[in-house]
CSV table of C-alpha atoms in Angstrom, one decimal:
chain,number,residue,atom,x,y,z
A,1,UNK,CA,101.0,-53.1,27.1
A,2,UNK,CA,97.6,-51.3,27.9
A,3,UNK,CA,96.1,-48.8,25.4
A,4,UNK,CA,96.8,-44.8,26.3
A,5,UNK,CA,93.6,-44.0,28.8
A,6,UNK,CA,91.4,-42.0,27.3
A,7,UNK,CA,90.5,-39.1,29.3
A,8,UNK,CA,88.0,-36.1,28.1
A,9,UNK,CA,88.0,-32.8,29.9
A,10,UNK,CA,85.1,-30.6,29.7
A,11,UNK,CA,86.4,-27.1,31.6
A,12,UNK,CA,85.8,-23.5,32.1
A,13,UNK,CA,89.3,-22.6,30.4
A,14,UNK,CA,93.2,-23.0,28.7
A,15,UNK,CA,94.5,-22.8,31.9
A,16,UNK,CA,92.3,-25.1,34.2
A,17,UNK,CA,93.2,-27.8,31.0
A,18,UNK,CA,97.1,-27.1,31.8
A,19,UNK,CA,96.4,-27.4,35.3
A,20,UNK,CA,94.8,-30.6,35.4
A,21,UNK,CA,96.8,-31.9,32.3
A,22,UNK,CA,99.6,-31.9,34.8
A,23,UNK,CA,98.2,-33.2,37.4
A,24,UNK,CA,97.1,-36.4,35.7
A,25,UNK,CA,100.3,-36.9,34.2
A,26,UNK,CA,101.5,-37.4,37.7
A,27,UNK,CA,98.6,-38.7,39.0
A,28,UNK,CA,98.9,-41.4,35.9
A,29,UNK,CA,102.7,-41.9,37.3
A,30,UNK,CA,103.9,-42.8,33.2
A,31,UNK,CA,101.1,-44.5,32.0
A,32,UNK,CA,99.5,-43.3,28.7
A,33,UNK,CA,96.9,-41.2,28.3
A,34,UNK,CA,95.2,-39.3,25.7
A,35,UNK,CA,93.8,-36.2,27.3
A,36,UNK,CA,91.2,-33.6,24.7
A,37,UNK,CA,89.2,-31.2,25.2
A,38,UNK,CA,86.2,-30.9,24.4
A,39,UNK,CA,85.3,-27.5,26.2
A,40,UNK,CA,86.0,-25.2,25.3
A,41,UNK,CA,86.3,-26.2,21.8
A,42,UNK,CA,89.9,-27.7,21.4
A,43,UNK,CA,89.6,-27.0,18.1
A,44,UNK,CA,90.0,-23.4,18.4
A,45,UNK,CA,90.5,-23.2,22.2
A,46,UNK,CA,94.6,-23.4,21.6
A,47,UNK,CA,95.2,-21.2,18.5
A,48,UNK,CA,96.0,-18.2,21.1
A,49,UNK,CA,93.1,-15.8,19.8
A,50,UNK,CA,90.7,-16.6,23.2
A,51,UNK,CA,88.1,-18.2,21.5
A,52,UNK,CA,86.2,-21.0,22.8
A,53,UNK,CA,83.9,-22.4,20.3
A,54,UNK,CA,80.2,-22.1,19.9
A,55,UNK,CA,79.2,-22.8,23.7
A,56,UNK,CA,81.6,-19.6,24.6
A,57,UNK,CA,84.1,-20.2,27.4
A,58,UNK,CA,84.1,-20.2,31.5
A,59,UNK,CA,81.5,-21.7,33.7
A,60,UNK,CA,78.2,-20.7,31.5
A,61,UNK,CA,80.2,-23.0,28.9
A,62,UNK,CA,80.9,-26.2,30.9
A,63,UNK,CA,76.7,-25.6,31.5
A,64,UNK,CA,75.9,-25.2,28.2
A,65,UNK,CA,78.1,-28.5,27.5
A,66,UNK,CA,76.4,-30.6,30.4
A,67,UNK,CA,72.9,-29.7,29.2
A,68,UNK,CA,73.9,-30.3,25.7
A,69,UNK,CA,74.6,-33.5,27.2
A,70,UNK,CA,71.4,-34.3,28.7
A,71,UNK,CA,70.1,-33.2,25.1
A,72,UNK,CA,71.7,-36.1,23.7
A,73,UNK,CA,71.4,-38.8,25.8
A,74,UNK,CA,69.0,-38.0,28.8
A,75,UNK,CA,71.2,-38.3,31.2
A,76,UNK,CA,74.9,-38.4,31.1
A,77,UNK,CA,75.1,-41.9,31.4
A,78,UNK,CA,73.4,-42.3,28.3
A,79,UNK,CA,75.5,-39.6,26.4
A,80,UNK,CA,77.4,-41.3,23.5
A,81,UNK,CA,80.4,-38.8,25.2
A,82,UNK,CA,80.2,-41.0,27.7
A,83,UNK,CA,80.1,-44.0,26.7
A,84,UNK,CA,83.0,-43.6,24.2
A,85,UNK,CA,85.8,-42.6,26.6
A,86,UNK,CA,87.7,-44.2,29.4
A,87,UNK,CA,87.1,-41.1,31.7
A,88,UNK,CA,85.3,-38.0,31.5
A,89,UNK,CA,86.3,-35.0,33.6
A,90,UNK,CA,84.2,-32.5,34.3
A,91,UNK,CA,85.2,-28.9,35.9
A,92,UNK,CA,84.0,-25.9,37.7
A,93,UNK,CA,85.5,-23.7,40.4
A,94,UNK,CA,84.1,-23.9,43.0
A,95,UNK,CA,83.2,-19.6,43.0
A,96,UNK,CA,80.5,-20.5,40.6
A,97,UNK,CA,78.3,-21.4,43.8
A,98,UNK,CA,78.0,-17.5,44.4
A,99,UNK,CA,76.9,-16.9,41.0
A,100,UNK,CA,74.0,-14.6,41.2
A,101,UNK,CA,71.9,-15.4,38.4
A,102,UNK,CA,70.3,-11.8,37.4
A,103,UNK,CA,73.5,-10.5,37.1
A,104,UNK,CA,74.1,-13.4,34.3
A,105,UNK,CA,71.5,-12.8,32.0
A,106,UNK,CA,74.1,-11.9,29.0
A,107,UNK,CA,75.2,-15.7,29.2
A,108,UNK,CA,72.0,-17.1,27.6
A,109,UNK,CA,71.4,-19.3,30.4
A,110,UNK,CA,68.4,-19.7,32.1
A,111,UNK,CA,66.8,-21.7,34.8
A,112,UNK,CA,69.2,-21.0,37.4
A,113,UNK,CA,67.5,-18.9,39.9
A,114,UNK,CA,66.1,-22.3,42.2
A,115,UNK,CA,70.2,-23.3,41.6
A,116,UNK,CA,72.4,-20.3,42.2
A,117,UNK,CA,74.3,-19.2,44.5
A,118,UNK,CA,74.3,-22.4,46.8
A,119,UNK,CA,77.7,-20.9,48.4
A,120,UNK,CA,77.7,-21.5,52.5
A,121,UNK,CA,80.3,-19.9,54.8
A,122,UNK,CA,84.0,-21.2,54.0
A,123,UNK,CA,86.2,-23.0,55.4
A,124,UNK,CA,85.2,-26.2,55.4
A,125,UNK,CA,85.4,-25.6,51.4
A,126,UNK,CA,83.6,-29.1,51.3
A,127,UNK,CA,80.4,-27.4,52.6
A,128,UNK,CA,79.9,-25.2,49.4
A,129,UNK,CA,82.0,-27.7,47.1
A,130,UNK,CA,79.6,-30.8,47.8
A,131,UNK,CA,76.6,-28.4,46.9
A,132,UNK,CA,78.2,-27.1,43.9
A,133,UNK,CA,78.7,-31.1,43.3
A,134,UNK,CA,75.1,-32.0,43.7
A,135,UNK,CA,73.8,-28.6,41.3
A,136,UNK,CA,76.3,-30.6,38.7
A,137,UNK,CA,75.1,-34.1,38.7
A,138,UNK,CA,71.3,-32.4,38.6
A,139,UNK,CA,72.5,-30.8,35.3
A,140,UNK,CA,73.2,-33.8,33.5
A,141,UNK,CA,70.6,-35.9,34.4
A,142,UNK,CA,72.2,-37.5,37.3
A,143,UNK,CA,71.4,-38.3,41.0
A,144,UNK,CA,75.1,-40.3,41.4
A,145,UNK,CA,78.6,-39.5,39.6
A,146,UNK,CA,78.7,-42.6,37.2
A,147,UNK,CA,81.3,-44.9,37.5
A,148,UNK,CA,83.6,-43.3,34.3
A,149,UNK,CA,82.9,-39.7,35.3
A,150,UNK,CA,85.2,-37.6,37.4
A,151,UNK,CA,84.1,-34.3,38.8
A,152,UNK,CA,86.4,-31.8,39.9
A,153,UNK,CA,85.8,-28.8,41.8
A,154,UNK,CA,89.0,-26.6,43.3
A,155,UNK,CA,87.6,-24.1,46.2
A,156,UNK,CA,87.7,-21.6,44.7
A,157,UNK,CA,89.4,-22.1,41.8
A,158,UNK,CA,92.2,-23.5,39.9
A,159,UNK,CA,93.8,-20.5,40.8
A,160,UNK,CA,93.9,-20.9,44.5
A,161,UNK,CA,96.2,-24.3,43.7
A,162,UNK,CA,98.4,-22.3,41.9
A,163,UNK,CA,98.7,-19.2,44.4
A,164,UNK,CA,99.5,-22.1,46.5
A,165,UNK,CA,102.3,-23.5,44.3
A,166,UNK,CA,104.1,-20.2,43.8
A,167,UNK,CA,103.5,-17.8,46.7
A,168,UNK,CA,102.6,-20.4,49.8
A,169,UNK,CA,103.3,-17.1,51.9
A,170,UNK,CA,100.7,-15.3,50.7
A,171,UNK,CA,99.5,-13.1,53.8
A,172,UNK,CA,95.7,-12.9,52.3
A,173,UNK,CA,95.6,-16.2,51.0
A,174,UNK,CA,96.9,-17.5,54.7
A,175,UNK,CA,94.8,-15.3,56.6
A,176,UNK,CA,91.5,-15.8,54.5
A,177,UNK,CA,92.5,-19.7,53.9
A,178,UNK,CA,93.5,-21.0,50.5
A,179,UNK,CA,90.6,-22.8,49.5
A,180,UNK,CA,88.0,-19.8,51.3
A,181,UNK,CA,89.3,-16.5,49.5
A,182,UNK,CA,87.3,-15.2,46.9
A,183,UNK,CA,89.2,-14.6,43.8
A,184,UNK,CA,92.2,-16.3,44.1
A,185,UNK,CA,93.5,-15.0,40.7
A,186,UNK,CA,93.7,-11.5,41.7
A,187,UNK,CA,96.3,-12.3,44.1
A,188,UNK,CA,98.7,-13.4,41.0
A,189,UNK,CA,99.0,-10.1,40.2
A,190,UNK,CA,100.1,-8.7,43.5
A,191,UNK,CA,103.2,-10.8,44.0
A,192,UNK,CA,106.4,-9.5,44.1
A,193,UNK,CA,109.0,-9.4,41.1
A,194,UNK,CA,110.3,-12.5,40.2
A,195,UNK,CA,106.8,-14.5,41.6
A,196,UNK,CA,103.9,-12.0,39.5
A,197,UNK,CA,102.5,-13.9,36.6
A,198,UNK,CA,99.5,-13.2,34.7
A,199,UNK,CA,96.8,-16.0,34.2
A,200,UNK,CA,97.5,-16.7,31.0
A,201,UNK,CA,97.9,-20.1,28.5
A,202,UNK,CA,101.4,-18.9,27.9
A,203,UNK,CA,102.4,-18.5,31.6
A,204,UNK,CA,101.1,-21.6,33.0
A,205,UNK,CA,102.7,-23.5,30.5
A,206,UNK,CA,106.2,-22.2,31.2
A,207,UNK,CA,105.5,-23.5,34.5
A,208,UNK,CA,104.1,-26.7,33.6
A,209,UNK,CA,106.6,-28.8,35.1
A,210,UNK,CA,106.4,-26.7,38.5
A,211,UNK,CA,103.1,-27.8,38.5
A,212,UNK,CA,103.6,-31.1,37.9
A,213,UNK,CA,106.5,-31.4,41.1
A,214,UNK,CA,104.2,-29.4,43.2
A,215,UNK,CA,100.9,-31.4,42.8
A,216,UNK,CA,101.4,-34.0,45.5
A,217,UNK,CA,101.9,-31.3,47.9
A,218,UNK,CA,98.7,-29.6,46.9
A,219,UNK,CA,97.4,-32.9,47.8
A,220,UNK,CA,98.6,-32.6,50.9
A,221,UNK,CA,97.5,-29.3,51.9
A,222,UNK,CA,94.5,-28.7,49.5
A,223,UNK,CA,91.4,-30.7,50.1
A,224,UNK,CA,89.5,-30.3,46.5
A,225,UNK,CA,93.1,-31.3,45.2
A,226,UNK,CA,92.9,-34.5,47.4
A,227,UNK,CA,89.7,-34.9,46.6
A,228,UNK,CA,90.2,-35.1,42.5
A,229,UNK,CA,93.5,-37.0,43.1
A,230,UNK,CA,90.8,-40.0,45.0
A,231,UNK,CA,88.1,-39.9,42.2
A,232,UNK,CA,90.7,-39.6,39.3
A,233,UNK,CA,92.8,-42.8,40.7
A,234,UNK,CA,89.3,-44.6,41.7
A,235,UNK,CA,88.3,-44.1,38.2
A,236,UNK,CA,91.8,-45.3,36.6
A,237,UNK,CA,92.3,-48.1,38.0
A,238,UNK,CA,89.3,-50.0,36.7
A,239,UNK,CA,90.3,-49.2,33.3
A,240,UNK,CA,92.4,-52.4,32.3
């Protein structure tokens, strides 16, 4: 029997980690894994108080994390993170490509003006997403994804797979495409009774399961879904 596969996420947020938690485990179709956290700080990320360690939590996190990364190792390649882990996901919705960088300036990033925003009209989501892509392998030293690294990078965001999920009849989401609107998460709280739910650690994980039986249809219908379930297995499967 092969070890559990050890997988390291490095994400804007609680929720994304429940999100792609469950997708792996069907992705991973019962094989073991081990999946942490490493940002936000799983150390404090899950005591329910919003905290998310000393990098802070959303995107400006996963880039403080991935230049930390080139800190320690040059590249990511190099980065003992790296090295010591079967797989190493990293996330960012794919809304951070219309960041506008002077309106960021509280985040203690800088060096993003040649970057941001990179977004291009939507759909094809790709067009924007595979920009978005390139920005993140720039930021850890990279000109190619290496072999044990996954990148994953829902259009818009996590949020849009999970509108999808739970309110497929969404009349904005349909009309303005799934993977195109803007802010998916403000159409959670515009559902009717019964459907509503706020984004929240605690309500994603009451539906954890949902999310689990509905990722092979997001695969279907999704394309950044389809696209994580390809690199994800890619990356697996050369793990004896």
């Amino acid at each position: 029997m092969s070890n559990p596969l050890r997988i390291w996420l490095v994400s804007e947020g609680i929720t994304d980690y429940l999100v792609l938690k469950a997708a792996i485990e069907v992705m991973l179709n019962g094989r073991t894994f081990d999946l942490k956290l490493l940002q936000p700080d799983d150390s404090v990320a899950f005591t329910g108080q919003g905290q998310a360690g000393t990098l802070g939590g959303g995107w400006s996190g996963v880039l403080k994390w991935m230049r930390d990364s080139v800190g320690r190792g040059g590249q990511l390649s190099n980065d003992p993170v790296l090295v010591n882990t079967d797989i190493l996901i990293l996330h960012l919705d794919a809304d951070v490509a219309s960041v506008l960088p002077a309106e960021n300036n509280d985040r203690g990033i800088d060096g993003l003006v040649s970057d941001l925003p990179c977004a291009v009209n939507c759909p094809p989501a790709s067009a924007t997403t595979d920009r978005l892509r390139t920005l993140m392998l720039k930021w850890v030293g990279e000109t190619q994804t290496p072999a044990n690294a996954v990148l994953c990078t829902p259009s818009k965001s996590t949020e849009a797979w999970i509108i999808a999920l739970f309110s497929p009849a969404d009349k904005e989401m349909i009309r303005r495409g799934f993977e195109c609107h803007p802010n998916p998460a403000s159409r959670l709280a515009v559902q009717k009774k019964g459907v509503k739910f706020p984004k929240s650690e605690k309500e994603y994980l009451s539906r954890y399961q949902e999310i689990m039986d509905g990722w092979n249809w997001l695969v279907e219908h999704l394309s950044e879904a389809q696209r994580f379930q390809n690199d994800f297995v890619a990356a697996a499967r050369t793990i004896p």
